[in-house]
Coordinates of C-alpha atoms and ligand atoms in Angstrom, one line a residue:
M29 CA 0.8 -20.0 -32.0
V30 CA -0.3 -17.0 -29.6
E31 CA 1.4 -13.3 -29.7
W32 CA 3.0 -13.5 -26.2
N33 CA 4.1 -10.0 -27.0
E34 CA -0.1 -8.4 -27.3
E35 CA -1.1 -11.1 -24.6
F36 CA 1.7 -9.1 -22.2
R37 CA 0.4 -6.0 -23.1
K38 CA -3.3 -6.9 -23.1
L39 CA -2.2 -8.0 -19.2
V40 CA -0.7 -4.5 -18.6
D41 CA -3.3 -2.1 -20.2
E42 CA -6.0 -4.3 -18.2
T43 CA -3.9 -4.4 -14.7
V44 CA -3.5 -0.4 -15.0
K45 CA -6.8 0.1 -15.9
E46 CA -8.3 -1.9 -13.0
F47 CA -5.6 -0.6 -10.8
L48 CA -6.6 3.3 -11.4
N49 CA -10.5 2.0 -11.2
R50 CA -9.7 1.6 -7.7
H51 CA -7.2 4.1 -6.6
P52 CA -8.8 7.5 -8.7
E53 CA -6.3 9.2 -6.9
E54 CA -3.6 7.8 -8.6
A55 CA -4.9 8.6 -11.7
T56 CA -5.4 12.3 -11.0
Y57 CA -1.4 12.2 -10.3
L58 CA -1.2 11.0 -13.8
G59 CA -3.4 13.5 -15.7
L60 CA -6.0 11.1 -16.5
H61 CA -8.8 12.9 -15.5
E62 CA -12.1 10.9 -15.7
Y63 CA -11.4 10.0 -12.1
D64 CA -11.6 13.3 -10.8
D65 CA -15.1 12.8 -8.8
K66 CA -13.9 9.7 -7.4
M67 CA -12.2 8.2 -4.6
S68 CA -11.0 5.1 -2.8
K69 CA -12.7 3.7 0.6
G70 CA -10.1 3.2 2.7
S71 CA -11.9 0.1 3.9
R72 CA -10.4 -3.8 4.9
E73 CA -12.0 -5.2 2.1
E74 CA -10.6 -2.7 -0.5
F75 CA -7.2 -3.6 1.1
L76 CA -7.8 -7.1 0.7
E77 CA -9.3 -6.8 -2.7
D78 CA -6.1 -5.0 -3.8
L79 CA -3.8 -8.0 -2.2
R80 CA -6.0 -10.5 -3.9
M81 CA -5.8 -8.6 -7.2
A82 CA -2.4 -8.6 -6.9
E83 CA -1.5 -12.1 -6.3
E84 CA -3.9 -13.2 -9.6
V85 CA -2.0 -10.7 -12.1
S86 CA 1.2 -12.5 -10.4
E87 CA -0.3 -15.4 -11.5
K88 CA -1.4 -14.7 -15.0
L89 CA 2.0 -12.9 -15.4
S90 CA 3.7 -16.3 -14.5
E91 CA 1.7 -18.0 -17.5
I92 CA 3.4 -15.8 -19.5
P93 CA 6.9 -17.2 -21.2
E94 CA 9.2 -14.3 -20.7
E95 CA 11.7 -15.6 -23.2
Y96 CA 9.3 -15.2 -26.1
L97 CA 8.9 -11.4 -25.6
N98 CA 11.0 -8.6 -27.2
Y99 CA 13.6 -6.5 -25.4
D100 CA 11.6 -3.9 -24.1
N101 CA 8.1 -6.1 -23.1
R102 CA 11.1 -8.2 -21.1
I103 CA 12.2 -5.1 -19.0
D104 CA 8.5 -4.5 -18.6
Y105 CA 7.3 -8.0 -17.4
E106 CA 10.5 -7.8 -14.8
L107 CA 8.9 -4.1 -13.8
L108 CA 5.3 -5.2 -13.1
E109 CA 7.0 -8.4 -11.3
M110 CA 8.4 -6.3 -9.2
F111 CA 5.9 -3.9 -8.5
L112 CA 3.6 -6.6 -7.8
E113 CA 5.7 -8.3 -5.5
E114 CA 6.4 -4.8 -3.6
N115 CA 2.7 -4.6 -3.4
V116 CA 1.8 -7.9 -2.0
F117 CA 4.8 -7.3 0.3
Y118 CA 3.2 -4.3 1.8
L119 CA -0.2 -5.4 2.2
K120 CA 0.5 -9.3 3.4
D121 CA 3.5 -8.7 5.3
L122 CA 4.2 -5.1 6.4
Q123 CA 0.6 -4.2 6.5
F124 CA 1.0 -0.8 7.3
W125 CA -2.6 -0.3 6.1
R126 CA -3.6 -2.0 9.2
K127 CA -1.3 0.2 11.4
M128 CA -1.3 3.7 9.9
P129 CA -4.4 6.0 9.9
D130 CA -4.2 8.0 7.4
A131 CA -7.6 9.1 6.3
A132 CA -6.4 13.2 7.0
E133 CA -3.4 12.6 5.3
H134 CA -4.8 10.4 2.3
I135 CA -7.9 13.3 1.4
G136 CA -5.6 16.1 1.1
N137 CA -3.5 14.7 -1.1
A138 CA -6.3 13.5 -3.0
I139 CA -7.4 17.3 -3.0
F140 CA -4.0 18.6 -3.8
P141 CA -3.7 18.2 -7.7
L142 CA -7.0 19.3 -8.3
F143 CA -6.2 22.2 -6.2
V144 CA -2.8 23.1 -8.0
R145 CA -2.9 21.7 -11.7
D146 CA -4.4 24.1 -13.3
F147 CA -5.1 21.8 -15.9
A148 CA -9.0 23.0 -16.2
P149 CA -11.0 26.2 -15.0
M150 CA -11.1 26.4 -11.6
E151 CA -14.9 25.9 -11.7
I152 CA -14.4 22.5 -12.9
R153 CA -11.7 21.7 -10.8
M154 CA -14.2 22.8 -7.8
K155 CA -16.7 20.5 -8.5
S156 CA -14.7 17.4 -8.2
I157 CA -13.4 18.4 -4.8
N158 CA -16.7 19.0 -3.9
S159 CA -17.6 15.3 -4.9
R160 CA -14.5 14.2 -3.0
L161 CA -14.9 15.8 0.1
K162 CA -18.0 14.1 0.0
L163 CA -16.9 11.2 0.2
A164 CA -13.8 11.8 2.2
P165 CA -16.4 11.1 6.0
N166 CA -16.8 7.5 4.1
Y167 CA -13.2 7.2 3.8
I168 CA -12.5 8.2 7.6
E169 CA -15.0 6.1 8.3
N170 CA -13.4 3.3 6.9
T171 CA -10.5 4.1 8.2
M172 CA -11.4 3.7 11.7
K173 CA -12.9 0.7 11.2
R174 CA -9.9 -0.6 9.7
I175 CA -6.9 -0.1 12.0
D176 CA -6.7 -3.0 14.3
M177 CA -2.8 -2.8 14.6
P178 CA -2.3 0.6 15.9
V179 CA 1.2 2.4 16.1
K180 CA 1.7 5.1 18.3
I181 CA 4.2 7.3 16.6
F182 CA 1.9 7.0 13.4
I183 CA -1.1 8.0 15.2
E184 CA 0.6 10.8 16.8
I185 CA 1.9 12.0 13.1
E186 CA -1.9 11.7 11.5
K187 CA -3.0 13.9 14.8
Q188 CA -0.7 16.6 13.7
T189 CA -2.1 16.9 10.4
V190 CA -6.0 16.6 11.5
R191 CA -4.8 19.5 13.6
M192 CA -4.4 21.3 10.1
A193 CA -8.1 19.9 8.8
P194 CA -9.5 23.0 9.1
F195 CA -7.0 25.7 7.6
F196 CA -7.4 23.3 4.8
L197 CA -11.0 23.3 4.2
A198 CA -10.7 26.6 4.8
T199 CA -8.9 27.2 1.8
V200 CA -10.9 25.8 -0.3
V201 CA -14.4 27.0 0.3
D202 CA -12.4 30.3 0.0
V203 CA -11.6 29.6 -3.8
G204 CA -14.7 28.0 -4.4
G205 CA -16.4 30.6 -7.0
K206 CA -20.0 29.3 -8.0
Y207 CA -19.8 26.0 -5.9
V208 CA -19.3 28.1 -2.7
D209 CA -22.2 27.3 -0.7
E210 CA -22.5 24.0 -1.9
L211 CA -19.0 23.4 -0.5
H212 CA -19.3 25.1 2.5
D213 CA -22.0 22.4 3.3
T214 CA -19.6 19.2 2.1
A215 CA -17.1 20.6 4.2
E216 CA -19.0 21.4 7.3
K217 CA -20.5 17.7 7.1
L218 CA -16.5 16.8 6.5
H219 CA -15.8 19.4 9.6
N220 CA -18.0 17.3 12.0
K221 CA -16.3 14.3 11.1
F222 CA -12.8 15.1 11.6
E223 CA -13.7 16.0 15.4
D224 CA -15.1 12.2 15.5
Y225 CA -11.8 11.0 14.3
E226 CA -9.6 13.1 16.4
S227 CA -11.5 11.7 19.3
Y228 CA -11.1 8.5 17.9
L229 CA -7.3 9.0 17.3
E230 CA -6.8 10.2 20.8
D231 CA -8.7 6.9 22.3
L232 CA -7.0 4.5 19.8
S233 CA -3.6 6.0 21.4
K234 CA -3.9 4.5 24.7
D235 CA -2.7 1.0 23.7
A236 CA -1.1 1.1 20.6
E237 CA 2.1 -0.5 19.8
E238 CA 5.2 1.5 20.2
R239 CA 7.2 -1.2 17.7
F240 CA 7.0 1.1 14.4
W241 CA 10.1 -0.3 12.9
I242 CA 9.9 -3.2 10.1
G243 CA 13.2 -4.9 11.3
K244 CA 15.9 -6.2 9.4
D245 CA 14.6 -8.6 7.9
N246 CA 11.8 -6.9 6.5
L247 CA 14.4 -4.0 5.6
Q248 CA 16.7 -6.4 3.5
K249 CA 13.5 -7.8 1.5
L250 CA 12.2 -4.4 0.3
L251 CA 15.4 -3.1 -0.7
K252 CA 15.7 -6.2 -3.0
L253 CA 11.8 -6.0 -3.9
R254 CA 13.6 -2.6 -5.3
G255 CA 16.2 -3.6 -7.5
I256 CA 18.7 -2.7 -4.9
E257 CA 21.5 -5.8 -4.3
L258 CA 23.7 -4.6 -1.4
S259 CA 23.2 -6.0 2.4
V260 CA 21.4 -3.7 5.3
E261 CA 25.4 -4.0 6.5
E262 CA 26.8 -2.9 3.6
I263 CA 24.7 0.1 3.2
L264 CA 25.1 0.9 7.0
A265 CA 28.9 1.1 6.2
I266 CA 28.8 3.2 2.8
G267 CA 26.9 6.3 4.9
E268 CA 28.9 5.7 7.7
K269 CA 32.5 5.9 5.3
Y270 CA 30.9 8.6 3.9
L271 CA 30.3 10.4 6.7
R272 CA 33.6 10.4 8.2
E273 CA 35.4 11.7 4.6
L274 CA 32.5 14.0 4.3
K275 CA 32.9 15.6 7.3
E276 CA 36.9 16.2 6.7
K277 CA 36.5 17.6 3.9
R278 CA 33.9 20.4 5.2
E279 CA 36.7 21.0 7.8
K280 CA 38.9 21.5 5.2
I281 CA 37.0 24.0 2.8
A282 CA 35.5 26.1 5.8
V283 CA 38.8 26.5 7.1
K284 CA 39.4 27.8 3.2
I285 CA 36.2 30.0 3.0
A286 CA 36.5 31.7 7.1
G287 CA 38.7 29.6 9.2
S288 CA 35.8 27.3 10.9
V289 CA 32.7 25.8 10.1
E290 CA 31.0 28.1 12.6
E291 CA 32.3 31.5 10.6
A292 CA 32.0 29.6 7.0
W293 CA 28.2 29.4 8.3
K294 CA 28.1 32.9 9.0
K295 CA 29.2 34.1 5.7
I296 CA 27.4 32.1 3.7
K297 CA 24.0 33.0 5.2
E298 CA 24.9 36.4 4.7
K299 CA 24.0 36.3 1.1
S300 CA 20.3 35.4 1.7
P301 CA 17.2 36.9 1.0
R302 CA 15.5 39.2 3.2
N303 CA 11.5 38.2 2.5
F304 CA 9.4 36.1 1.0
E305 CA 9.3 38.0 -2.2
E306 CA 13.1 38.2 -2.7
M307 CA 13.3 34.4 -1.8
L308 CA 10.8 33.3 -4.5
H309 CA 12.6 35.5 -7.5
L310 CA 16.0 33.8 -5.9
Y311 CA 14.6 30.3 -6.7
E312 CA 12.9 30.9 -9.8
K313 CA 16.4 33.1 -11.1
Y314 CA 18.3 30.0 -10.0
I315 CA 16.0 27.3 -11.9
K316 CA 16.5 29.9 -15.1
S317 CA 20.0 29.7 -14.8
A318 CA 20.7 25.6 -14.2
R319 CA 18.2 25.2 -17.0
E320 CA 20.9 27.5 -19.3
F321 CA 23.7 25.5 -17.8
V322 CA 22.8 22.1 -18.7
V323 CA 21.9 23.6 -22.7
K324 CA 25.0 25.1 -22.7
S325 CA 27.2 21.9 -21.2
G326 CA 25.1 19.7 -23.2
F327 CA 25.0 18.0 -19.4
C328 CA 21.7 16.0 -21.3
D329 CA 18.8 16.5 -23.4
L330 CA 16.2 18.7 -22.7
P331 CA 12.4 17.6 -23.9
E332 CA 10.6 19.8 -25.7
G333 CA 7.9 22.6 -24.3
E334 CA 9.0 21.6 -21.1
N335 CA 8.9 23.9 -17.6
V336 CA 9.1 24.6 -14.2
R337 CA 7.0 27.1 -12.4
V338 CA 7.5 28.3 -9.0
I339 CA 4.5 29.1 -6.9
P340 CA 4.3 29.7 -2.9
T341 CA 2.9 26.5 -0.9
P342 CA -0.8 26.5 -0.2
E343 CA -1.2 27.6 3.7
Y344 CA -2.4 24.1 4.6
L345 CA 0.3 22.2 3.6
R346 CA 3.1 24.4 5.1
H347 CA 3.4 22.4 8.2
L348 CA 3.9 19.1 5.7
I349 CA 6.6 20.6 3.4
P350 CA 8.3 23.0 5.6
F351 CA 10.7 24.1 3.0
A352 CA 9.9 23.3 -0.5
A353 CA 9.1 20.3 -3.0
Y354 CA 8.7 19.3 -6.7
Y355 CA 6.1 18.3 -8.1
P356 CA 6.4 16.1 -11.6
P357 CA 4.3 17.0 -14.7
P358 CA 1.2 14.2 -15.1
K359 CA 2.4 11.3 -17.4
F360 CA -1.2 12.1 -19.2
E361 CA -0.8 16.0 -19.3
E362 CA 0.0 17.6 -22.4
K363 CA 1.7 20.2 -20.7
L364 CA 5.0 19.4 -19.4
E365 CA 4.9 22.1 -16.1
G366 CA 6.8 20.8 -12.9
L367 CA 5.7 22.0 -10.0
Y368 CA 7.7 23.9 -7.5
I369 CA 6.3 25.0 -4.1
I370 CA 8.2 26.9 -1.4
T371 CA 7.5 27.5 1.9
P372 CA 8.5 30.3 3.5
P373 CA 10.9 29.9 6.2
P374 CA 8.6 29.5 10.1
T375 CA 11.1 30.9 11.8
G376 CA 11.3 33.7 9.7
D377 CA 15.5 32.7 8.9
Y378 CA 16.1 33.0 5.6
G379 CA 19.4 31.8 6.3
E380 CA 18.3 28.3 5.4
H381 CA 17.9 29.5 1.6
N382 CA 21.0 31.5 1.0
E383 CA 21.8 32.1 -2.6
Y384 CA 24.3 28.8 -2.6
S385 CA 21.7 26.3 -1.1
I386 CA 19.2 27.6 -3.7
A387 CA 21.4 27.1 -6.3
N388 CA 22.3 23.4 -5.2
T389 CA 18.3 22.6 -4.3
C390 CA 17.4 24.3 -8.2
V391 CA 20.3 21.6 -9.8
H392 CA 18.5 18.5 -7.6
E393 CA 15.1 19.8 -7.8
A394 CA 14.8 20.6 -11.7
Y395 CA 17.7 21.1 -14.0
P396 CA 19.2 18.3 -13.9
G397 CA 17.6 16.8 -11.6
H398 CA 13.8 15.7 -10.5
H399 CA 12.2 17.6 -13.1
T400 CA 14.3 17.0 -16.2
Q401 CA 13.9 13.1 -14.8
F402 CA 10.3 13.2 -14.8
C403 CA 9.9 15.0 -17.8
W404 CA 11.8 12.3 -20.1
A405 CA 10.4 9.5 -17.9
S406 CA 6.3 10.8 -18.7
K407 CA 7.5 10.8 -22.3
H408 CA 8.3 7.0 -22.4
R409 CA 5.8 5.3 -24.0
S410 CA 5.2 2.4 -21.5
I411 CA 2.9 3.2 -18.2
I412 CA 4.3 0.9 -15.7
R413 CA 7.9 3.2 -16.2
A414 CA 6.1 6.1 -14.7
I415 CA 4.1 4.1 -11.6
G416 CA 7.1 2.3 -9.8
N417 CA 8.6 3.5 -6.9
Y418 CA 12.5 3.1 -6.8
P419 CA 14.0 5.8 -5.1
A420 CA 17.2 4.9 -5.4
F421 CA 17.0 5.7 -9.2
V422 CA 15.0 9.2 -8.6
E423 CA 16.5 10.2 -5.4
G424 CA 19.9 9.1 -6.4
W425 CA 20.0 10.8 -9.9
A426 CA 19.0 14.5 -8.3
H427 CA 21.7 13.6 -6.2
Y428 CA 23.9 12.4 -8.3
C429 CA 23.6 15.9 -10.7
E430 CA 24.3 18.2 -7.8
E431 CA 28.2 16.9 -8.3
A432 CA 28.2 16.5 -11.5
V433 CA 27.2 19.9 -12.5
A434 CA 30.4 21.3 -10.2
E435 CA 32.4 18.8 -11.7
L436 CA 31.6 20.6 -15.4
G437 CA 32.1 24.1 -13.8
Y438 CA 28.6 25.0 -12.3
N439 CA 28.5 26.1 -8.8
N440 CA 31.8 25.3 -8.5
T441 CA 32.6 28.0 -5.7
D442 CA 34.0 27.5 -2.3
E443 CA 31.0 28.7 -1.1
H444 CA 28.5 26.1 -3.2
E445 CA 31.2 23.4 -1.9
F446 CA 30.5 24.2 1.6
I447 CA 26.9 23.4 0.7
R448 CA 27.1 20.7 -1.0
L449 CA 29.1 18.5 1.4
T450 CA 27.0 20.0 3.9
D451 CA 24.0 18.5 2.0
M452 CA 26.1 15.0 1.4
I453 CA 26.8 14.7 5.0
W454 CA 22.7 15.0 5.7
R455 CA 22.6 12.5 3.2
A456 CA 24.8 10.3 4.5
V457 CA 23.1 10.8 8.1
R458 CA 19.8 9.5 6.7
I459 CA 21.5 6.5 5.3
I460 CA 22.8 5.3 9.2
V461 CA 19.3 6.7 10.7
D462 CA 16.8 5.0 8.2
V463 CA 18.8 1.8 8.5
K464 CA 19.3 2.0 12.2
L465 CA 15.0 2.9 13.0
S466 CA 14.4 0.7 10.3
C467 CA 15.9 -2.3 12.1
G468 CA 14.9 -1.0 15.4
E469 CA 18.0 -0.2 16.5
M470 CA 17.7 3.0 16.9
S471 CA 14.7 5.0 19.2
V472 CA 13.0 8.2 17.6
E473 CA 14.5 10.4 20.0
E474 CA 18.1 9.0 19.6
A475 CA 17.7 9.4 15.5
I476 CA 16.6 13.1 16.2
K477 CA 19.3 13.3 18.7
F478 CA 22.0 12.5 16.0
M479 CA 21.0 14.6 13.1
V480 CA 21.2 17.8 15.0
S481 CA 24.0 16.6 16.2
E482 CA 25.7 15.5 12.8
T483 CA 24.3 18.1 10.5
G484 CA 23.6 21.1 12.8
M485 CA 19.9 20.8 11.7
D486 CA 17.2 22.7 14.8
E487 CA 15.5 20.3 16.3
N488 CA 12.1 20.7 15.2
S489 CA 13.4 20.3 11.3
A490 CA 15.0 17.3 12.4
R491 CA 11.8 15.6 14.3
A492 CA 9.4 16.4 11.4
E493 CA 12.6 14.6 8.9
V494 CA 12.7 11.6 11.5
M495 CA 8.7 11.0 11.9
R496 CA 8.9 10.9 8.1
Y497 CA 11.2 8.3 7.7
T498 CA 9.6 5.7 10.3
Q499 CA 6.5 6.2 7.5
T500 CA 8.6 5.3 4.9
Q501 CA 11.3 3.1 6.3
G502 CA 13.8 2.3 3.1
Y503 CA 13.5 5.9 1.2
A504 CA 15.5 8.3 2.8
L505 CA 18.7 5.9 2.4
S506 CA 18.0 6.1 -1.2
Y507 CA 19.6 9.7 -1.8
L508 CA 23.2 8.9 -1.6
L509 CA 22.9 5.2 -1.9
G510 CA 21.2 5.9 -5.3
K511 CA 24.3 8.3 -6.3
H512 CA 27.2 6.2 -5.2
L513 CA 25.3 3.3 -7.5
I514 CA 24.8 5.7 -10.7
K515 CA 28.3 6.9 -9.8
K516 CA 29.4 3.1 -9.9
M517 CA 27.3 2.9 -12.9
R518 CA 29.0 5.5 -14.7
E519 CA 32.9 4.1 -14.1
E520 CA 32.0 0.5 -15.3
I521 CA 30.6 2.1 -18.4
E522 CA 33.8 4.5 -18.9
N523 CA 35.7 1.6 -18.7
M524 CA 33.7 -0.5 -21.2
L525 CA 33.8 2.2 -23.6
G526 CA 36.9 4.1 -22.8
D527 CA 37.6 6.8 -25.7
K528 CA 34.1 6.2 -26.6
F529 CA 32.1 7.2 -24.0
D530 CA 30.4 10.5 -24.0
L531 CA 28.7 12.1 -20.9
R532 CA 26.0 13.1 -22.7
W533 CA 25.0 9.6 -24.1
F534 CA 25.6 8.4 -20.5
H535 CA 23.2 10.9 -18.9
N536 CA 20.7 10.8 -22.0
T537 CA 20.5 7.2 -21.8
I538 CA 19.9 6.8 -18.4
L539 CA 17.1 9.6 -18.6
K540 CA 15.3 8.6 -21.6
E541 CA 14.6 4.6 -20.0
G542 CA 11.8 6.0 -17.5
T543 CA 12.3 5.0 -13.9
L544 CA 13.6 2.0 -13.3
P545 CA 15.6 0.1 -10.5
I546 CA 18.9 0.6 -10.3
K547 CA 19.6 -3.0 -11.4
I548 CA 17.5 -2.9 -14.4
L549 CA 19.0 0.3 -15.8
R550 CA 22.5 -0.6 -15.5
K551 CA 21.7 -4.0 -17.5
I552 CA 20.0 -1.2 -20.0
V553 CA 22.9 1.0 -20.1
K554 CA 24.9 -1.7 -20.3
D555 CA 23.0 -3.6 -23.4
K556 CA 23.8 -0.1 -24.9
A557 CA 27.0 0.7 -24.5
R558 CA 27.8 -3.1 -25.9
E559 CA 25.9 -2.3 -28.8
L560 CA 28.6 1.2 -29.3
L561 CA 31.2 -0.9 -28.9
S562 CA 29.7 -3.5 -31.8
Ligands
ZN18 ZN1 14.6 14.6 -4.3

């Protein structure tokens, strides 16, 4: 008799191994360092081979009868199926790989974890960086051959990234140590290639397509593949409803604080750091206090040995991360350390980093938000639960936490509430903009205008936001939508369990299952709740 559970795990292991072999950059992100000196090729053939592989594994998967698998494997089966289908959809239907030149961004991403993660002495990491940078001209060359359906806005975005390449290379050479001469050589060759690439992009722009949007049918399909069961229209309606209600709520709070939204802003921005040093210090302080709150209130468990390290954003990344960004601990690294990188405000205006905003962001990014979620996910024994891309859960959870901690008494002054509502308004706007952009119902310029008028964001930041949405259609809508779905799930489970409902249990159950689409997560939580009842 065939042991189907074994067969299935074998297929999973083989698929993951093959995937990492073909995409060494992903392996580095996961903390598997035997791939650090390699890089993917970025060629047309490579993408076609990825497609062929995904189809082949799907075929093999369909030969395994799901009903013979145990509970955990059945979940992973469904996840692998979704992962493959989404890959095929990207490669075959959406075909961004033919439309979006991404060499500069890709090379930056390939170097980044080697640069900022101290899993080995700098010297060893520099050796890997040098190897990857040596392969980079080839990646650029292949990219230039691969783009045969160029899209204007994607070229614009890449041009901005290429402009930062010299700074990025200088930063790397600067810390080269023993490898400084070799790196200098490598950087010079790459620099020349980037110059070719820049003029190539200039030419490519001339008869590039205006159309960047994937269209309504594709958006619907993409969301379904990520386990969202609502229609595009329903999602848009959710965004519009929230936007209306949240604005009203914020008006009322603003009146309480200082008479009007404008005056409330002024008052809130008075409590801002005066310089970058103070700002870093405040982030550290609020990360610490958010962590203390999670422990004291019993919001959820924290895995042993985790921590978050705050560092200033490296120079060459500052245009890509105008505010701040969190990087989770790699799945296979022993140390459970998240990185929180913070950019000094390009305008020198520290008001955006007022204390209330910092307090709220630290909940979202660190405790009990992203850092907590990713630490638990990386402890899950199944690798499939670490590589999936389920933004409605990931962003939904972090956004859910902002309000959930306030309900328990943390960050609950009127000023905090004002900031939280402002951030929610921004997420509601993201739903509307993401849906309309992806459906081709809103132009980039219209989207920027809408963001500025609804959120009060400055035009440059709004432009950077909207540009990013065009590259990751279907992502920006995930924050508020995911939160909405998690709240609904909580209600459902509370109703099921009545007196037996325990918030800490609910949070732990969600966190300890790994990164999942909401659809599957809901099923698991309901099964566990039923167990509690029996
Ligand atoms: Zn987030």
